[in-house]
PDB file of C-alpha atoms in Angstrom:
ATOM      1  CA  MET A   6     -33.008  32.058  21.270  1.00  0.00           C
ATOM      2  CA  PRO A   7     -30.881  29.774  19.018  1.00  0.00           C
ATOM      3  CA  LEU A   8     -27.431  28.786  20.209  1.00  0.00           C
ATOM      4  CA  LYS A   9     -24.784  31.179  18.902  1.00  0.00           C
ATOM      5  CA  ASN A  10     -21.827  28.815  19.136  1.00  0.00           C
ATOM      6  CA  VAL A  11     -23.402  25.705  17.569  1.00  0.00           C
ATOM      7  CA  ILE A  12     -23.963  26.029  13.819  1.00  0.00           C
ATOM      8  CA  GLY A  13     -25.331  22.758  12.486  1.00  0.00           C
ATOM      9  CA  ILE A  14     -24.316  19.149  11.886  1.00  0.00           C
ATOM     10  CA  ASP A  15     -20.568  18.637  11.668  1.00  0.00           C
ATOM     11  CA  HIS A  16     -20.267  14.859  11.417  1.00  0.00           C
ATOM     12  CA  ALA A  17     -22.036  11.582  12.083  1.00  0.00           C
ATOM     13  CA  VAL A  18     -20.250   8.972  14.220  1.00  0.00           C
ATOM     14  CA  VAL A  19     -20.855   5.416  13.001  1.00  0.00           C
ATOM     15  CA  MET A  20     -19.797   2.936  15.692  1.00  0.00           C
ATOM     16  CA  VAL A  21     -18.391  -0.283  14.238  1.00  0.00           C
ATOM     17  CA  LYS A  22     -17.209  -3.530  15.802  1.00  0.00           C
ATOM     18  CA  ASP A  23     -14.252  -4.138  13.472  1.00  0.00           C
ATOM     19  CA  LEU A  24     -12.732  -0.819  12.460  1.00  0.00           C
ATOM     20  CA  ASP A  25     -10.510  -1.999   9.624  1.00  0.00           C
ATOM     21  CA  ALA A  26     -13.196  -4.263   8.155  1.00  0.00           C
ATOM     22  CA  ALA A  27     -15.688  -1.385   8.243  1.00  0.00           C
ATOM     23  CA  ALA A  28     -13.253   0.908   6.427  1.00  0.00           C
ATOM     24  CA  ALA A  29     -12.776  -1.729   3.719  1.00  0.00           C
ATOM     25  CA  ASN A  30     -16.547  -2.102   3.431  1.00  0.00           C
ATOM     26  CA  TRP A  31     -17.166   1.631   2.961  1.00  0.00           C
ATOM     27  CA  LYS A  32     -14.327   1.780   0.460  1.00  0.00           C
ATOM     28  CA  ARG A  33     -16.123  -0.921  -1.549  1.00  0.00           C
ATOM     29  CA  LEU A  34     -19.187   1.361  -1.512  1.00  0.00           C
ATOM     30  CA  GLY A  35     -17.223   4.053  -3.342  1.00  0.00           C
ATOM     31  CA  PHE A  36     -16.000   6.239  -0.504  1.00  0.00           C
ATOM     32  CA  THR A  37     -12.448   7.523  -0.222  1.00  0.00           C
ATOM     33  CA  ILE A  38     -11.298   6.619   3.284  1.00  0.00           C
ATOM     34  CA  SER A  39      -8.746   8.583   5.301  1.00  0.00           C
ATOM     35  CA  PRO A  40      -5.718   6.879   6.842  1.00  0.00           C
ATOM     36  CA  ARG A  41      -6.524   5.282  10.190  1.00  0.00           C
ATOM     37  CA  GLY A  42      -6.344   7.614  13.184  1.00  0.00           C
ATOM     38  CA  THR A  43      -5.768   6.711  16.830  1.00  0.00           C
ATOM     39  CA  HIS A  44      -7.123   8.755  19.722  1.00  0.00           C
ATOM     40  CA  SER A  45      -5.621   9.175  23.166  1.00  0.00           C
ATOM     41  CA  ALA A  46      -5.269   6.336  25.687  1.00  0.00           C
ATOM     42  CA  HIS A  47      -8.036   8.008  27.718  1.00  0.00           C
ATOM     43  CA  MET A  48     -10.440   7.775  24.775  1.00  0.00           C
ATOM     44  CA  GLY A  49      -9.325   4.297  23.714  1.00  0.00           C
ATOM     45  CA  THR A  50     -10.728   4.620  20.207  1.00  0.00           C
ATOM     46  CA  GLY A  51      -9.555   4.766  16.601  1.00  0.00           C
ATOM     47  CA  ASN A  52     -11.213   6.097  13.477  1.00  0.00           C
ATOM     48  CA  TYR A  53     -11.403   6.470   9.735  1.00  0.00           C
ATOM     49  CA  THR A  54     -13.165   9.433   8.149  1.00  0.00           C
ATOM     50  CA  VAL A  55     -15.190  10.032   4.983  1.00  0.00           C
ATOM     51  CA  MET A  56     -14.678  13.709   4.228  1.00  0.00           C
ATOM     52  CA  LEU A  57     -17.513  15.642   2.585  1.00  0.00           C
ATOM     53  CA  ASP A  58     -18.212  19.382   2.389  1.00  0.00           C
ATOM     54  CA  PRO A  59     -19.033  20.986   4.834  1.00  0.00           C
ATOM     55  CA  ASP A  60     -19.503  17.833   6.915  1.00  0.00           C
ATOM     56  CA  TYR A  61     -18.216  14.286   7.148  1.00  0.00           C
ATOM     57  CA  ILE A  62     -18.767  10.744   8.421  1.00  0.00           C
ATOM     58  CA  GLU A  63     -16.583   9.131  11.077  1.00  0.00           C
ATOM     59  CA  LEU A  64     -16.184   5.370  11.401  1.00  0.00           C
ATOM     60  CA  LEU A  65     -15.263   4.832  15.063  1.00  0.00           C
ATOM     61  CA  GLY A  66     -14.101   1.681  16.804  1.00  0.00           C
ATOM     62  CA  VAL A  67     -13.092   0.828  20.367  1.00  0.00           C
ATOM     63  CA  LEU A  68      -9.451  -0.246  20.583  1.00  0.00           C
ATOM     64  CA  THR A  69      -9.118  -0.404  24.374  1.00  0.00           C
ATOM     65  CA  ASP A  70     -11.891  -0.415  26.974  1.00  0.00           C
ATOM     66  CA  THR A  71     -11.893   2.811  29.002  1.00  0.00           C
ATOM     67  CA  GLY A  72     -14.410   4.649  31.139  1.00  0.00           C
ATOM     68  CA  HIS A  73     -14.691   7.284  28.443  1.00  0.00           C
ATOM     69  CA  ASN A  74     -15.886   4.841  25.769  1.00  0.00           C
ATOM     70  CA  ALA A  75     -18.295   2.919  28.008  1.00  0.00           C
ATOM     71  CA  PRO A  76     -21.402   4.424  26.301  1.00  0.00           C
ATOM     72  CA  ALA A  77     -20.011   3.456  22.888  1.00  0.00           C
ATOM     73  CA  ARG A  78     -19.367  -0.101  24.063  1.00  0.00           C
ATOM     74  CA  ALA A  79     -22.897  -0.308  25.462  1.00  0.00           C
ATOM     75  CA  PHE A  80     -24.217   0.718  22.037  1.00  0.00           C
ATOM     76  CA  LEU A  81     -22.048  -1.866  20.259  1.00  0.00           C
ATOM     77  CA  ALA A  82     -23.346  -4.579  22.550  1.00  0.00           C
ATOM     78  CA  HIS A  83     -26.636  -4.260  20.648  1.00  0.00           C
ATOM     79  CA  ARG A  84     -25.754  -3.041  17.171  1.00  0.00           C
ATOM     80  CA  GLU A  85     -23.568  -1.007  14.831  1.00  0.00           C
ATOM     81  CA  GLY A  86     -24.699   2.308  13.375  1.00  0.00           C
ATOM     82  CA  ILE A  87     -24.810   6.027  14.100  1.00  0.00           C
ATOM     83  CA  GLU A  88     -24.219   6.246  17.838  1.00  0.00           C
ATOM     84  CA  ARG A  89     -23.827  10.017  18.172  1.00  0.00           C
ATOM     85  CA  LEU A  90     -23.949  13.185  16.124  1.00  0.00           C
ATOM     86  CA  ALA A  91     -21.590  16.163  16.288  1.00  0.00           C
ATOM     87  CA  PHE A  92     -22.479  19.777  15.741  1.00  0.00           C
ATOM     88  CA  THR A  93     -19.884  22.299  14.617  1.00  0.00           C
ATOM     89  CA  ALA A  94     -18.839  24.498  17.523  1.00  0.00           C
ATOM     90  CA  VAL A  95     -17.572  27.985  16.785  1.00  0.00           C
ATOM     91  CA  ASN A  96     -16.224  28.126  20.336  1.00  0.00           C
ATOM     92  CA  SER A  97     -16.611  25.064  22.554  1.00  0.00           C
ATOM     93  CA  ALA A  98     -16.079  26.882  25.835  1.00  0.00           C
ATOM     94  CA  ALA A  99     -18.742  29.453  24.991  1.00  0.00           C
ATOM     95  CA  GLY A 100     -21.039  26.753  23.627  1.00  0.00           C
ATOM     96  CA  ALA A 101     -20.753  24.742  26.842  1.00  0.00           C
ATOM     97  CA  GLU A 102     -21.771  27.827  28.813  1.00  0.00           C
ATOM     98  CA  GLU A 103     -24.730  28.382  26.500  1.00  0.00           C
ATOM     99  CA  ILE A 104     -26.193  24.961  27.201  1.00  0.00           C
ATOM    100  CA  ARG A 105     -25.390  25.300  30.921  1.00  0.00           C
ATOM    101  CA  ALA A 106     -27.482  28.479  30.948  1.00  0.00           C
ATOM    102  CA  ARG A 107     -30.336  26.429  29.488  1.00  0.00           C
ATOM    103  CA  GLY A 108     -30.171  23.883  32.299  1.00  0.00           C
ATOM    104  CA  PHE A 109     -27.990  21.181  30.711  1.00  0.00           C
ATOM    105  CA  GLU A 110     -24.721  20.391  32.480  1.00  0.00           C
ATOM    106  CA  PRO A 111     -22.067  20.034  29.759  1.00  0.00           C
ATOM    107  CA  ILE A 112     -19.383  17.365  29.713  1.00  0.00           C
ATOM    108  CA  GLY A 113     -16.225  19.272  28.856  1.00  0.00           C
ATOM    109  CA  PRO A 114     -14.923  21.238  27.062  1.00  0.00           C
ATOM    110  CA  THR A 115     -12.184  18.712  26.341  1.00  0.00           C
ATOM    111  CA  ASP A 116      -9.100  19.207  24.163  1.00  0.00           C
ATOM    112  CA  PHE A 117      -7.745  16.269  22.216  1.00  0.00           C
ATOM    113  CA  GLU A 118      -5.854  15.459  19.048  1.00  0.00           C
ATOM    114  CA  ARG A 119      -4.927  12.576  16.797  1.00  0.00           C
ATOM    115  CA  PRO A 120      -1.968  12.138  14.435  1.00  0.00           C
ATOM    116  CA  VAL A 121      -2.634  12.635  10.724  1.00  0.00           C
ATOM    117  CA  THR A 122      -0.564  11.398   7.804  1.00  0.00           C
ATOM    118  CA  MET A 123      -0.709  14.096   5.135  1.00  0.00           C
ATOM    119  CA  PRO A 124      -0.794  13.311   1.381  1.00  0.00           C
ATOM    120  CA  ASP A 125       2.949  14.047   1.066  1.00  0.00           C
ATOM    121  CA  GLY A 126       3.704  11.486   3.766  1.00  0.00           C
ATOM    122  CA  SER A 127       4.480  14.009   6.493  1.00  0.00           C
ATOM    123  CA  LEU A 128       2.984  13.582   9.966  1.00  0.00           C
ATOM    124  CA  SER A 129       0.760  16.305  11.389  1.00  0.00           C
ATOM    125  CA  ALA A 130      -2.091  16.444  13.908  1.00  0.00           C
ATOM    126  CA  ALA A 131      -5.820  17.104  13.918  1.00  0.00           C
ATOM    127  CA  LYS A 132      -6.755  19.129  17.008  1.00  0.00           C
ATOM    128  CA  PHE A 133     -10.228  19.586  18.476  1.00  0.00           C
ATOM    129  CA  THR A 134     -12.085  20.942  21.478  1.00  0.00           C
ATOM    130  CA  THR A 135     -15.402  19.226  22.182  1.00  0.00           C
ATOM    131  CA  PHE A 136     -18.214  19.366  24.682  1.00  0.00           C
ATOM    132  CA  GLN A 137     -21.158  17.020  25.164  1.00  0.00           C
ATOM    133  CA  TRP A 138     -24.719  17.341  26.264  1.00  0.00           C
ATOM    134  CA  PRO A 139     -25.459  15.033  29.233  1.00  0.00           C
ATOM    135  CA  VAL A 140     -25.337  11.363  28.172  1.00  0.00           C
ATOM    136  CA  ALA A 141     -28.952  10.865  29.281  1.00  0.00           C
ATOM    137  CA  GLU A 142     -30.108  13.589  26.874  1.00  0.00           C
ATOM    138  CA  ALA A 143     -30.260  11.447  23.746  1.00  0.00           C
ATOM    139  CA  PRO A 144     -33.268  12.237  21.524  1.00  0.00           C
ATOM    140  CA  GLY A 145     -34.292   9.130  19.659  1.00  0.00           C
ATOM    141  CA  GLY A 146     -31.418   7.341  21.380  1.00  0.00           C
ATOM    142  CA  LEU A 147     -28.852   9.538  19.598  1.00  0.00           C
ATOM    143  CA  ARG A 148     -26.195  11.216  21.749  1.00  0.00           C
ATOM    144  CA  ILE A 149     -25.094  14.704  20.684  1.00  0.00           C
ATOM    145  CA  PHE A 150     -21.963  16.753  21.165  1.00  0.00           C
ATOM    146  CA  ALA A 151     -20.219  19.739  19.576  1.00  0.00           C
ATOM    147  CA  CYS A 152     -16.789  19.844  17.970  1.00  0.00           C
ATOM    148  CA  GLN A 153     -14.559  22.861  17.432  1.00  0.00           C
ATOM    149  CA  HIS A 154     -11.959  22.227  14.726  1.00  0.00           C
ATOM    150  CA  LYS A 155      -8.626  23.904  15.424  1.00  0.00           C
ATOM    151  CA  THR A 156      -6.774  22.471  12.416  1.00  0.00           C
ATOM    152  CA  ARG A 157      -9.246  22.212   9.562  1.00  0.00           C
ATOM    153  CA  GLU A 158      -6.405  21.825   7.066  1.00  0.00           C
ATOM    154  CA  THR A 159      -5.507  18.434   8.546  1.00  0.00           C
ATOM    155  CA  VAL A 160      -9.115  17.174   8.444  1.00  0.00           C
ATOM    156  CA  TRP A 161     -10.621  18.538   5.202  1.00  0.00           C
ATOM    157  CA  ILE A 162      -7.838  17.341   2.916  1.00  0.00           C
ATOM    158  CA  PRO A 163      -8.828  17.843  -0.772  1.00  0.00           C
ATOM    159  CA  GLU A 164      -7.538  14.431  -1.857  1.00  0.00           C
ATOM    160  CA  LEU A 165      -9.859  12.765   0.642  1.00  0.00           C
ATOM    161  CA  MET A 166     -12.957  14.648  -0.511  1.00  0.00           C
ATOM    162  CA  LYS A 167     -13.242  12.999  -3.937  1.00  0.00           C
ATOM    163  CA  HIS A 168     -15.395   9.863  -3.920  1.00  0.00           C
ATOM    164  CA  ALA A 169     -16.159   7.345  -6.659  1.00  0.00           C
ATOM    165  CA  ASN A 170     -19.836   7.468  -5.615  1.00  0.00           C
ATOM    166  CA  GLY A 171     -19.903  11.258  -6.045  1.00  0.00           C
ATOM    167  CA  ALA A 172     -20.769  11.878  -2.367  1.00  0.00           C
ATOM    168  CA  ARG A 173     -20.799  15.602  -1.635  1.00  0.00           C
ATOM    169  CA  ARG A 174     -22.564  16.314   1.652  1.00  0.00           C
ATOM    170  CA  LEU A 175     -25.123  15.149   4.187  1.00  0.00           C
ATOM    171  CA  LYS A 176     -28.722  16.186   3.563  1.00  0.00           C
ATOM    172  CA  GLN A 177     -30.552  14.355   6.334  1.00  0.00           C
ATOM    173  CA  VAL A 178     -29.856  12.180   9.347  1.00  0.00           C
ATOM    174  CA  LEU A 179     -32.737   9.727   9.776  1.00  0.00           C
ATOM    175  CA  ILE A 180     -33.789   8.632  13.277  1.00  0.00           C
ATOM    176  CA  ALA A 181     -36.409   5.947  13.854  1.00  0.00           C
ATOM    177  CA  SER A 182     -38.818   6.651  16.700  1.00  0.00           C
ATOM    178  CA  PRO A 183     -42.185   5.263  17.829  1.00  0.00           C
ATOM    179  CA  GLU A 184     -43.014   8.866  18.801  1.00  0.00           C
ATOM    180  CA  PRO A 185     -41.300  11.176  16.298  1.00  0.00           C
ATOM    181  CA  ALA A 186     -42.908  14.365  17.609  1.00  0.00           C
ATOM    182  CA  THR A 187     -41.773  13.638  21.175  1.00  0.00           C
ATOM    183  CA  ASP A 188     -38.173  12.862  20.237  1.00  0.00           C
ATOM    184  CA  ALA A 189     -38.029  15.835  17.866  1.00  0.00           C
ATOM    185  CA  ALA A 190     -39.279  18.102  20.660  1.00  0.00           C
ATOM    186  CA  HIS A 191     -36.539  16.720  22.911  1.00  0.00           C
ATOM    187  CA  LEU A 192     -33.858  17.718  20.388  1.00  0.00           C
ATOM    188  CA  VAL A 193     -35.453  21.145  19.943  1.00  0.00           C
ATOM    189  CA  ARG A 194     -35.104  21.761  23.692  1.00  0.00           C
ATOM    190  CA  LEU A 195     -31.431  20.784  23.592  1.00  0.00           C
ATOM    191  CA  ILE A 196     -30.455  23.100  20.727  1.00  0.00           C
ATOM    192  CA  ASP A 197     -33.142  25.819  20.897  1.00  0.00           C
ATOM    193  CA  GLY A 198     -34.315  24.684  17.478  1.00  0.00           C
ATOM    194  CA  SER A 199     -37.587  24.358  15.591  1.00  0.00           C
ATOM    195  CA  THR A 200     -39.550  21.635  13.822  1.00  0.00           C
ATOM    196  CA  ARG A 201     -41.009  21.215  10.351  1.00  0.00           C
ATOM    197  CA  ALA A 202     -43.622  18.627   9.393  1.00  0.00           C
ATOM    198  CA  GLU A 203     -42.780  16.525   6.321  1.00  0.00           C
ATOM    199  CA  PRO A 204     -45.477  15.353   3.840  1.00  0.00           C
ATOM    200  CA  ASP A 205     -45.477  11.787   5.212  1.00  0.00           C
ATOM    201  CA  GLY A 206     -45.862  12.927   8.812  1.00  0.00           C
ATOM    202  CA  ALA A 207     -42.182  12.710   9.745  1.00  0.00           C
ATOM    203  CA  ILE A 208     -40.786  15.581  11.800  1.00  0.00           C
ATOM    204  CA  ALA A 209     -37.676  17.449  10.629  1.00  0.00           C
ATOM    205  CA  VAL A 210     -35.454  19.506  12.913  1.00  0.00           C
ATOM    206  CA  PRO A 211     -33.074  21.823  11.013  1.00  0.00           C
ATOM    207  CA  SER A 212     -29.638  21.547  12.619  1.00  0.00           C
ATOM    208  CA  GLY A 213     -28.628  25.119  11.854  1.00  0.00           C
ATOM    209  CA  SER A 214     -27.070  27.205   9.104  1.00  0.00           C
ATOM    210  CA  ASP A 215     -27.151  25.351   5.752  1.00  0.00           C
ATOM    211  CA  ARG A 216     -26.341  21.992   7.337  1.00  0.00           C
ATOM    212  CA  ALA A 217     -28.265  18.728   7.210  1.00  0.00           C
ATOM    213  CA  ASP A 218     -31.619  18.211   8.919  1.00  0.00           C
ATOM    214  CA  PHE A 219     -32.498  15.641  11.541  1.00  0.00           C
ATOM    215  CA  VAL A 220     -35.606  13.694  10.502  1.00  0.00           C
ATOM    216  CA  PHE A 221     -37.571  11.697  13.092  1.00  0.00           C
ATOM    217  CA  LEU A 222     -39.927   9.073  11.684  1.00  0.00           C
ATOM    218  CA  THR A 223     -41.417   5.723  12.599  1.00  0.00           C
ATOM    219  CA  LYS A 224     -39.874   2.565  11.249  1.00  0.00           C
ATOM    220  CA  ASP A 225     -43.059   2.093   9.214  1.00  0.00           C
ATOM    221  CA  GLN A 226     -42.692   5.561   7.703  1.00  0.00           C
ATOM    222  CA  LEU A 227     -39.068   4.768   6.894  1.00  0.00           C
ATOM    223  CA  ALA A 228     -40.087   1.553   5.131  1.00  0.00           C
ATOM    224  CA  LYS A 229     -42.673   3.453   3.100  1.00  0.00           C
ATOM    225  CA  ARG A 230     -40.065   6.013   2.055  1.00  0.00           C
ATOM    226  CA  TYR A 231     -37.741   3.296   0.784  1.00  0.00           C
ATOM    227  CA  PRO A 232     -39.979   0.282   0.021  1.00  0.00           C
ATOM    228  CA  GLU A 233     -37.280  -1.710  -1.802  1.00  0.00           C
ATOM    229  CA  VAL A 234     -34.885  -1.582   1.171  1.00  0.00           C
ATOM    230  CA  SER A 235     -34.697  -4.179   3.943  1.00  0.00           C
ATOM    231  CA  PHE A 236     -34.664  -2.702   7.439  1.00  0.00           C
ATOM    232  CA  ALA A 237     -34.349  -6.053   9.192  1.00  0.00           C
ATOM    233  CA  GLY A 238     -32.528  -5.679  12.487  1.00  0.00           C
ATOM    234  CA  LEU A 239     -33.064  -1.934  12.717  1.00  0.00           C
ATOM    235  CA  PRO A 240     -34.509  -0.954  16.116  1.00  0.00           C
ATOM    236  CA  GLU A 241     -37.859   0.765  16.516  1.00  0.00           C
ATOM    237  CA  ARG A 242     -36.029   3.645  18.199  1.00  0.00           C
ATOM    238  CA  GLY A 243     -32.544   4.700  17.212  1.00  0.00           C
ATOM    239  CA  SER A 244     -30.418   5.992  14.381  1.00  0.00           C
ATOM    240  CA  ALA A 245     -31.466   4.702  10.983  1.00  0.00           C
ATOM    241  CA  GLY A 246     -29.213   6.278   8.379  1.00  0.00           C
ATOM    242  CA  MET A 247     -28.233   9.218   6.229  1.00  0.00           C
ATOM    243  CA  VAL A 248     -29.393  10.855   3.028  1.00  0.00           C
ATOM    244  CA  ILE A 249     -26.276  11.859   1.097  1.00  0.00           C
ATOM    245  CA  ALA A 250     -26.183  14.291  -1.815  1.00  0.00           C
ATOM    246  CA  THR A 251     -24.141  12.987  -4.744  1.00  0.00           C
ATOM    247  CA  SER A 252     -22.919  14.853  -7.800  1.00  0.00           C
ATOM    248  CA  ASP A 253     -23.660  11.815  -9.976  1.00  0.00           C
ATOM    249  CA  LEU A 254     -26.432   9.361  -9.115  1.00  0.00           C
ATOM    250  CA  ALA A 255     -25.343   6.953 -11.861  1.00  0.00           C
ATOM    251  CA  ALA A 256     -21.815   6.950 -10.443  1.00  0.00           C
ATOM    252  CA  ALA A 257     -23.228   6.204  -6.997  1.00  0.00           C
ATOM    253  CA  GLU A 258     -25.222   3.274  -8.396  1.00  0.00           C
ATOM    254  CA  LYS A 259     -22.138   1.910 -10.135  1.00  0.00           C
ATOM    255  CA  ALA A 260     -19.916   2.385  -7.079  1.00  0.00           C
ATOM    256  CA  VAL A 261     -22.166   0.594  -4.593  1.00  0.00           C
ATOM    257  CA  GLY A 262     -22.705  -2.262  -7.047  1.00  0.00           C
ATOM    258  CA  SER A 263     -24.716  -5.243  -5.850  1.00  0.00           C
ATOM    259  CA  ALA A 264     -25.088  -3.674  -2.389  1.00  0.00           C
ATOM    260  CA  GLY A 265     -27.343  -0.978  -3.844  1.00  0.00           C
ATOM    261  CA  VAL A 266     -30.976  -0.794  -4.863  1.00  0.00           C
ATOM    262  CA  ARG A 267     -33.023   1.965  -6.476  1.00  0.00           C
ATOM    263  CA  SER A 268     -35.828   3.135  -4.217  1.00  0.00           C
ATOM    264  CA  ALA A 269     -37.979   6.268  -4.412  1.00  0.00           C
ATOM    265  CA  GLY A 270     -35.528   7.960  -6.756  1.00  0.00           C
ATOM    266  CA  ALA A 271     -32.551   7.280  -4.509  1.00  0.00           C
ATOM    267  CA  VAL A 272     -29.705   4.778  -4.702  1.00  0.00           C
ATOM    268  CA  CYS A 273     -29.871   2.984  -1.358  1.00  0.00           C
ATOM    269  CA  VAL A 274     -27.617   0.675   0.613  1.00  0.00           C
ATOM    270  CA  ALA A 275     -29.472  -1.264   3.309  1.00  0.00           C
ATOM    271  CA  PRO A 276     -28.284  -0.998   6.939  1.00  0.00           C
ATOM    272  CA  ALA A 277     -27.080  -4.602   6.904  1.00  0.00           C
ATOM    273  CA  ALA A 278     -24.612  -3.740   4.122  1.00  0.00           C
ATOM    274  CA  ALA A 279     -23.295  -0.491   5.661  1.00  0.00           C
ATOM    275  CA  ASN A 280     -22.580  -1.299   9.305  1.00  0.00           C
ATOM    276  CA  GLY A 281     -26.102  -0.672  10.568  1.00  0.00           C
ATOM    277  CA  THR A 282     -26.596   2.535   8.583  1.00  0.00           C
ATOM    278  CA  LEU A 283     -28.979   3.161   5.690  1.00  0.00           C
ATOM    279  CA  LEU A 284     -27.231   5.136   2.956  1.00  0.00           C
ATOM    280  CA  ALA A 285     -29.606   6.897   0.563  1.00  0.00           C
ATOM    281  CA  PHE A 286     -27.842   8.739  -2.267  1.00  0.00           C
ATOM    282  CA  VAL A 287     -29.826  11.509  -3.953  1.00  0.00           C
ATOM    283  CA  GLY A 288     -28.949  14.078  -6.586  1.00  0.00           C
ATOM    284  CA  ALA A 289     -27.097  17.121  -5.273  1.00  0.00           C
TER     285      ALA A 289
END
């Protein structure tokens, strides 16, 4: 039976080594970037967000080493890129109990917040309650958690949702795997989901509701999907990138400039130019 309190992909967390430099880089690619946020001392992290609808992208950096961010630091020791993926939680406490009933001991729920500077200059707060699946349960090397938004008005700010590249929403999260079917089956067990075979043999796992799909595929399959893109440095197993729906493909091509290349009908930015993350813009 599908989880009742987890309703699809909420946001992708892109771990970066230099937070401010990464924000400047994504701004050059045509994204509107939120003001910098700082999490609690316990978390030891800071972020910038790229707000879409109904989801978003989070650029996350470690500001101070803590026990909480040890997994993120271990990831950064090898590479940048999507380190974990959040689902939207309707109710984090109930969601944590749902996965506990399925044999997975949740981490949390945990309440936290970060200050937010609103467009009029006033200071507010973004408040969340999250829970995580066990750290070891990482299909394709991708950790997963769920996020309940308590103050959506301080996160989905209209001024931050307009992007020069026309970005509207996530369509797919791409995960490289030597054994796509095995890693997809792992995710299915974690979320009580289902799989769908794609024409090239990749395995899609719908995340729920009308949200983006996970797509597990080999690095060779990924290269065949986007033959003009360099995937040098991308691991055989791990997060590869995102397919992003844009309202204007020509605007996306103009915004990304020399960092972009046309491939298979998409405007693509190679992982090396987007902090370890393939960006593939397609028509909305």
